[in-house]
Tab-separated table of C-alpha atoms in Angstrom:
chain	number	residue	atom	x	y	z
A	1	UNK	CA	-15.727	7.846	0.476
A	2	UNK	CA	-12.720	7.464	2.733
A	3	UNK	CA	-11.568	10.552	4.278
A	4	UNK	CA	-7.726	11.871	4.890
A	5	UNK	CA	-7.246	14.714	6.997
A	6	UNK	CA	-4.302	17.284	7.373
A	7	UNK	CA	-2.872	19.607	10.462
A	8	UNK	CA	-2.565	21.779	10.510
A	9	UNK	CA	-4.799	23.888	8.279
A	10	UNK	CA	-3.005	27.072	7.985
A	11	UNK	CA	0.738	27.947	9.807
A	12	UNK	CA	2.449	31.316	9.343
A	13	UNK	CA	6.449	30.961	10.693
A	14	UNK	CA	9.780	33.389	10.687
A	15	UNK	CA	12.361	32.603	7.814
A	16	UNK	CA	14.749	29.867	8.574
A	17	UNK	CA	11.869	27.571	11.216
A	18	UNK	CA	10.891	24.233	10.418
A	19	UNK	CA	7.383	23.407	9.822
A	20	UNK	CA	5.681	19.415	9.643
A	21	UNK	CA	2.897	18.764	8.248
A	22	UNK	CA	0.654	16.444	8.939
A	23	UNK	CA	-1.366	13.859	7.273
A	24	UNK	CA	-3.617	11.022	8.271
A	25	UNK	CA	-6.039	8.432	6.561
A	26	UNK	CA	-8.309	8.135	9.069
A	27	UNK	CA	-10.730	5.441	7.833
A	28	UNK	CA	-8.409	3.334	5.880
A	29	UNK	CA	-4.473	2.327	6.063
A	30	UNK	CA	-2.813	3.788	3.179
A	31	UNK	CA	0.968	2.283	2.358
A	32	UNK	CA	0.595	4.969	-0.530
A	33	UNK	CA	0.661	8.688	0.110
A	34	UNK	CA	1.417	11.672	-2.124
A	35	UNK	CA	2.589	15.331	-1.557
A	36	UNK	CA	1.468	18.290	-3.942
A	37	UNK	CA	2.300	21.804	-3.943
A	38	UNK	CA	0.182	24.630	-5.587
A	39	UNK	CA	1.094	28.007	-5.411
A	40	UNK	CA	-1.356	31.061	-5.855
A	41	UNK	CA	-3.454	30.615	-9.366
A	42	UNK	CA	-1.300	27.734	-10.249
A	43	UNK	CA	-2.141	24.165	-10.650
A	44	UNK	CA	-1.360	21.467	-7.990
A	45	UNK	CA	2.289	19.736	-8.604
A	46	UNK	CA	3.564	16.212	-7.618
A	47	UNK	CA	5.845	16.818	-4.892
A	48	UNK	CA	7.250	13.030	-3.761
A	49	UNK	CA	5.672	9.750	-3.377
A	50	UNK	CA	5.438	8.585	0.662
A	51	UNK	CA	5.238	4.565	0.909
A	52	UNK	CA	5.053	3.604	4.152
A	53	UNK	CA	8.538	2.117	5.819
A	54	UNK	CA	10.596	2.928	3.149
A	55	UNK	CA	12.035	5.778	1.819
A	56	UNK	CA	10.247	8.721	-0.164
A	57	UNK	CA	10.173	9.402	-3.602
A	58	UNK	CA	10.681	12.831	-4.965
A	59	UNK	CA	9.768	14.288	-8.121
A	60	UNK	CA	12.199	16.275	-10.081
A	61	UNK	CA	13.491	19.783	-8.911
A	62	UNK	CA	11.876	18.827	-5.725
A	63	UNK	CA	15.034	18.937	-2.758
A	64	UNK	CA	14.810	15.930	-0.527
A	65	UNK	CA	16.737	17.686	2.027
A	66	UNK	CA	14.451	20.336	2.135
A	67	UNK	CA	11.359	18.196	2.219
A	68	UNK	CA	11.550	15.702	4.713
A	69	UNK	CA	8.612	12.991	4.189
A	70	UNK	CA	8.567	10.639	6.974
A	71	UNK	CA	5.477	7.444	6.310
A	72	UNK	CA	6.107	5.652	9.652
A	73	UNK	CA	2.866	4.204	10.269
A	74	UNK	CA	-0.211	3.005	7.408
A	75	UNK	CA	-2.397	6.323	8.553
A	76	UNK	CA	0.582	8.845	8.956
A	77	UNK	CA	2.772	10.391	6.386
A	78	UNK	CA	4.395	14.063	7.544
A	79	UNK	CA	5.861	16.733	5.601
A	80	UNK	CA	8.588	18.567	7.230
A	81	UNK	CA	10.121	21.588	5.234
A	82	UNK	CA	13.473	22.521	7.230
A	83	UNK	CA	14.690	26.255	6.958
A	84	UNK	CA	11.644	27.517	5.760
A	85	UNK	CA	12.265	30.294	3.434
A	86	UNK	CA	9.116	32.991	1.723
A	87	UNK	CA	9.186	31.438	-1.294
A	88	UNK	CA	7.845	27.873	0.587
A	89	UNK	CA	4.898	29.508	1.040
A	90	UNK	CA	2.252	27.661	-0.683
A	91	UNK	CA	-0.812	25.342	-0.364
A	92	UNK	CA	0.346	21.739	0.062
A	93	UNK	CA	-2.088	19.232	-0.260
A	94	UNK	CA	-1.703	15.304	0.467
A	95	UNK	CA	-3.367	11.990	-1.002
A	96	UNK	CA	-3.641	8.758	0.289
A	97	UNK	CA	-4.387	5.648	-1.496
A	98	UNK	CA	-7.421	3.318	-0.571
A	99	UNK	CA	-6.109	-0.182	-1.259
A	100	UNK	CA	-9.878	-1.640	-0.467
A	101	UNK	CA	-10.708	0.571	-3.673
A	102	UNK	CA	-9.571	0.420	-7.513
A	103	UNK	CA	-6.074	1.143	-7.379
A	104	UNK	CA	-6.555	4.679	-8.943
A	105	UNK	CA	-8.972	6.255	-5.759
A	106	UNK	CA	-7.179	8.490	-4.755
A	107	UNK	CA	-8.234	10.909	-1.619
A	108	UNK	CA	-7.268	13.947	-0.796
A	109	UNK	CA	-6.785	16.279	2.237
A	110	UNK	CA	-8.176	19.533	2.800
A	111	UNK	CA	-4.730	21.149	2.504
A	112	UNK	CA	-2.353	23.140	5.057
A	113	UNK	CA	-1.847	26.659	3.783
A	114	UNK	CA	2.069	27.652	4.925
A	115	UNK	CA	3.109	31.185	4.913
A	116	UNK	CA	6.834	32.021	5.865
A	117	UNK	CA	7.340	35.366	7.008
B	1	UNK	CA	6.998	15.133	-20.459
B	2	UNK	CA	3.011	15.471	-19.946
B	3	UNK	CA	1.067	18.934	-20.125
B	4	UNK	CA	-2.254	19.333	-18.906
B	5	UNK	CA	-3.767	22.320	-20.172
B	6	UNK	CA	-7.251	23.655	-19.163
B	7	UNK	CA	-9.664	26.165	-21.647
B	8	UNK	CA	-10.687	28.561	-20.329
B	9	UNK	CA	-9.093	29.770	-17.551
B	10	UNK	CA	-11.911	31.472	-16.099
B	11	UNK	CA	-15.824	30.977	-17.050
B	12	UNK	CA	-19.001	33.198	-15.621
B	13	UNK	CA	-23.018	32.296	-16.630
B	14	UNK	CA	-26.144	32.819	-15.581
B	15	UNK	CA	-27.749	30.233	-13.581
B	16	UNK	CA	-29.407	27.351	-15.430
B	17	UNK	CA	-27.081	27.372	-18.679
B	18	UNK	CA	-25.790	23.786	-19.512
B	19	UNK	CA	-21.697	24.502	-19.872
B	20	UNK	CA	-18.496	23.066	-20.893
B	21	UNK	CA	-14.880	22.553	-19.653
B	22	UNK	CA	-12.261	21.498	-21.710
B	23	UNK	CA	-8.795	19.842	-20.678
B	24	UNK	CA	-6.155	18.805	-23.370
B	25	UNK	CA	-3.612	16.750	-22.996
B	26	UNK	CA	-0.292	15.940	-24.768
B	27	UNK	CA	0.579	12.393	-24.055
B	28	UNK	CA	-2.110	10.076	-25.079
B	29	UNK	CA	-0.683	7.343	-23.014
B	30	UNK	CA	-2.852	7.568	-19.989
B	31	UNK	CA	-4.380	5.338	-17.916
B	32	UNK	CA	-7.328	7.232	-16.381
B	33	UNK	CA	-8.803	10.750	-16.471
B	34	UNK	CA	-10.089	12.354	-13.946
B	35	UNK	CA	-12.381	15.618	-12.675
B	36	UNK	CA	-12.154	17.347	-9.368
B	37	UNK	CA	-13.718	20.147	-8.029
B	38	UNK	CA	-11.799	22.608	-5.615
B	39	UNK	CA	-13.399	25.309	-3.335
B	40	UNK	CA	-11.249	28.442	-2.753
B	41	UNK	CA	-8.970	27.427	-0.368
B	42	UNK	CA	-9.902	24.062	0.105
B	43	UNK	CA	-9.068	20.371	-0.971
B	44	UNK	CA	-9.985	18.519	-4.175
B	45	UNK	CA	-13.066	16.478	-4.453
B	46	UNK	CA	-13.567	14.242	-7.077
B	47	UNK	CA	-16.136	14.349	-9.338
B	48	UNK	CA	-15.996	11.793	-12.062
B	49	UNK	CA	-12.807	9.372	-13.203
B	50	UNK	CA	-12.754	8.091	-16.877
B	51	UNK	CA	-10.361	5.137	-17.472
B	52	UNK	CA	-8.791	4.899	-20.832
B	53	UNK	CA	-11.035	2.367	-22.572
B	54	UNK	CA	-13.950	4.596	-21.629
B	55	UNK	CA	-15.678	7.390	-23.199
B	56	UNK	CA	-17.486	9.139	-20.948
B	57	UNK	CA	-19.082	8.468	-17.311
B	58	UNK	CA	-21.487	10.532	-15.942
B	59	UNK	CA	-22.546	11.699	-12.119
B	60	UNK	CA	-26.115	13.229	-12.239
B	61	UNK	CA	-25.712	16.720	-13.895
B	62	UNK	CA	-21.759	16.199	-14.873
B	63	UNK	CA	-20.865	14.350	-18.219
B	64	UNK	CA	-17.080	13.641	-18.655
B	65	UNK	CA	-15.981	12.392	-22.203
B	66	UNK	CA	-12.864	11.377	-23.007
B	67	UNK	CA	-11.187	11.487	-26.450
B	68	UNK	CA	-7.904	9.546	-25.848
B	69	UNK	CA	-6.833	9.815	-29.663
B	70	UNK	CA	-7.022	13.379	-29.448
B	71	UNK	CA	-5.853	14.025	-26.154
B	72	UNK	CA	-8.913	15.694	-25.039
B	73	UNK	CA	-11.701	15.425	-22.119
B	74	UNK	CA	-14.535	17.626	-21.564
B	75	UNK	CA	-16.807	18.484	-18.857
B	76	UNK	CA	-20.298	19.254	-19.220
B	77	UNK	CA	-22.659	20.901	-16.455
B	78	UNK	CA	-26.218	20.900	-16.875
B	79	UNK	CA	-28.384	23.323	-15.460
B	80	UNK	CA	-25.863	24.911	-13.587
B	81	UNK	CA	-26.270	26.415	-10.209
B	82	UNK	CA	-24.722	28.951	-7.609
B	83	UNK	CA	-23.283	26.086	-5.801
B	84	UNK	CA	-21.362	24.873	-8.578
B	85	UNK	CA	-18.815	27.572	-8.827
B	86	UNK	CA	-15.588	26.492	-7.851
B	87	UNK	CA	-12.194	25.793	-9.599
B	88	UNK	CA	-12.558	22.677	-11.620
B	89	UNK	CA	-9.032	20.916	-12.015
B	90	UNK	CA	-8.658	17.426	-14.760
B	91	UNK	CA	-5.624	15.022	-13.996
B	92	UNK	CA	-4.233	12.003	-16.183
B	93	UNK	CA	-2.476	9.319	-14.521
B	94	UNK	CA	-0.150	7.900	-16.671
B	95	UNK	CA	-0.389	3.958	-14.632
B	96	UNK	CA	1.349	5.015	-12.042
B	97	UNK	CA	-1.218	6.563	-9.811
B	98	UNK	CA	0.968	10.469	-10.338
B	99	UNK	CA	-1.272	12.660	-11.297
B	100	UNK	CA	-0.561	15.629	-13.796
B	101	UNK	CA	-2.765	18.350	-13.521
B	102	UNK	CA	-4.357	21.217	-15.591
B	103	UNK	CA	-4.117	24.268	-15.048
B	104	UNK	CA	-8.188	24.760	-13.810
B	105	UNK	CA	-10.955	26.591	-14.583
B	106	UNK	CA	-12.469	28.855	-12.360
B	107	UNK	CA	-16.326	28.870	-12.691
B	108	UNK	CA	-18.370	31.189	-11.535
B	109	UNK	CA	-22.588	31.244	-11.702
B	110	UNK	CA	-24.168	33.893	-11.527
B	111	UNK	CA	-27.224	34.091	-9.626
């Protein structure tokens, strides 16, 4: 299957840093990407929608300003989360969608594990 | 809203027992189902996708069903293994390619 990668894996930062996020398709262009969040023993939750040269699509509750999404090329969507605070820390996960599949593949990266000191 | 929930939470047996996973769900209006397997700290792999007209698919030793009526999708593992513990996560897609997903099981077999 295709494969989507993320960087980095793990990131530990001081209260009030910025962190990005990473994440590529590297095998296929994706216009489609998606953010997810899971915290410890939790499920994973939709964060926003990244379409490639337009504008990001957040779920609800989720702060755009916080979470920037930037999908400026078919294999690159980034996650930026400004003023990181300790309860940011999480596993975020991306997905990208294979358009040379059913619409429905979706892939997913092995995750970047943030902790904010 | 949707709610994926996942029964039980947490699931040890020997090695070699045939097992099931449940996942409910509240809004039968789904396009697809689907199965993925998560190591601990890890990504999600996918295991088996069932689209709304279907009733089950299977992969080798996994069997997915898929009771859209009822709002309910099992997994079944035969003979299971040491390698097969991991946290097993279902998500519905609604159309829309979103994914809502349950809560897991984590599944541990024991040698």
């Amino acid at each position: 299957g295709a494969v989507v990668s993320q960087h980095p894996s793990w990131v530990i930062c001081k209260s009030g840093t910025s962190v990005k996020i990473e994440c590529r398709s590297l095998d296929f262009q994706a216009t489609t990407m998606f953010w997810y969040r899971q915290f410890p023993k939790q499920s994973l939750m939709l964060m926003a929608t990244s379409n490639e040269g337009s504008k990001a699509t957040y779920e609800q509750g989720v702060e755009k300003d916080k979470f920037l999404i930037n999908h400026a090329s078919l294999t690159l969507s980034t996650l930026t989360v400004t003023s990181a605070h300790p309860e940011d820390s999480s596993f975020y996960i991306c997905s990208a969608l294979d358009p040379r599949e059913h619409q429905e593949t979706q892939y997913f990266g092995p995750g970047t594990r943030l902790l904010v000191l | 809203k949707q709610e994926v929930t996942q029964i039980p939470a947490a699931l040890s047996v020997p090695e070699g027992e045939n097992l099931v996973l449940n996942c409910s769900f509240t809004d039968s209006a789904i396009y697809n189902l689907q199965w993925f397997r998560q190591d601990p700290g890890k990504g999600l792999t996918s295991l088996l996708l069932i689209q709304s007209s279907q009733r089950e698919q299977t992969s080798g030793r996994l069997n997915a069903s898929l009771d859209k009526s009822s709002g309910r999708s099992t997994l079944y593992i035969a003979a299971s293994q040491p390698g097969d513990s991991a946290t097993y996560l279902c998500a519905v897609d609604p159309g829309n390619e979103k994914l809502t997903f349950g809560t897991g099981t984590r599944l541990t077999i024991i040698p």
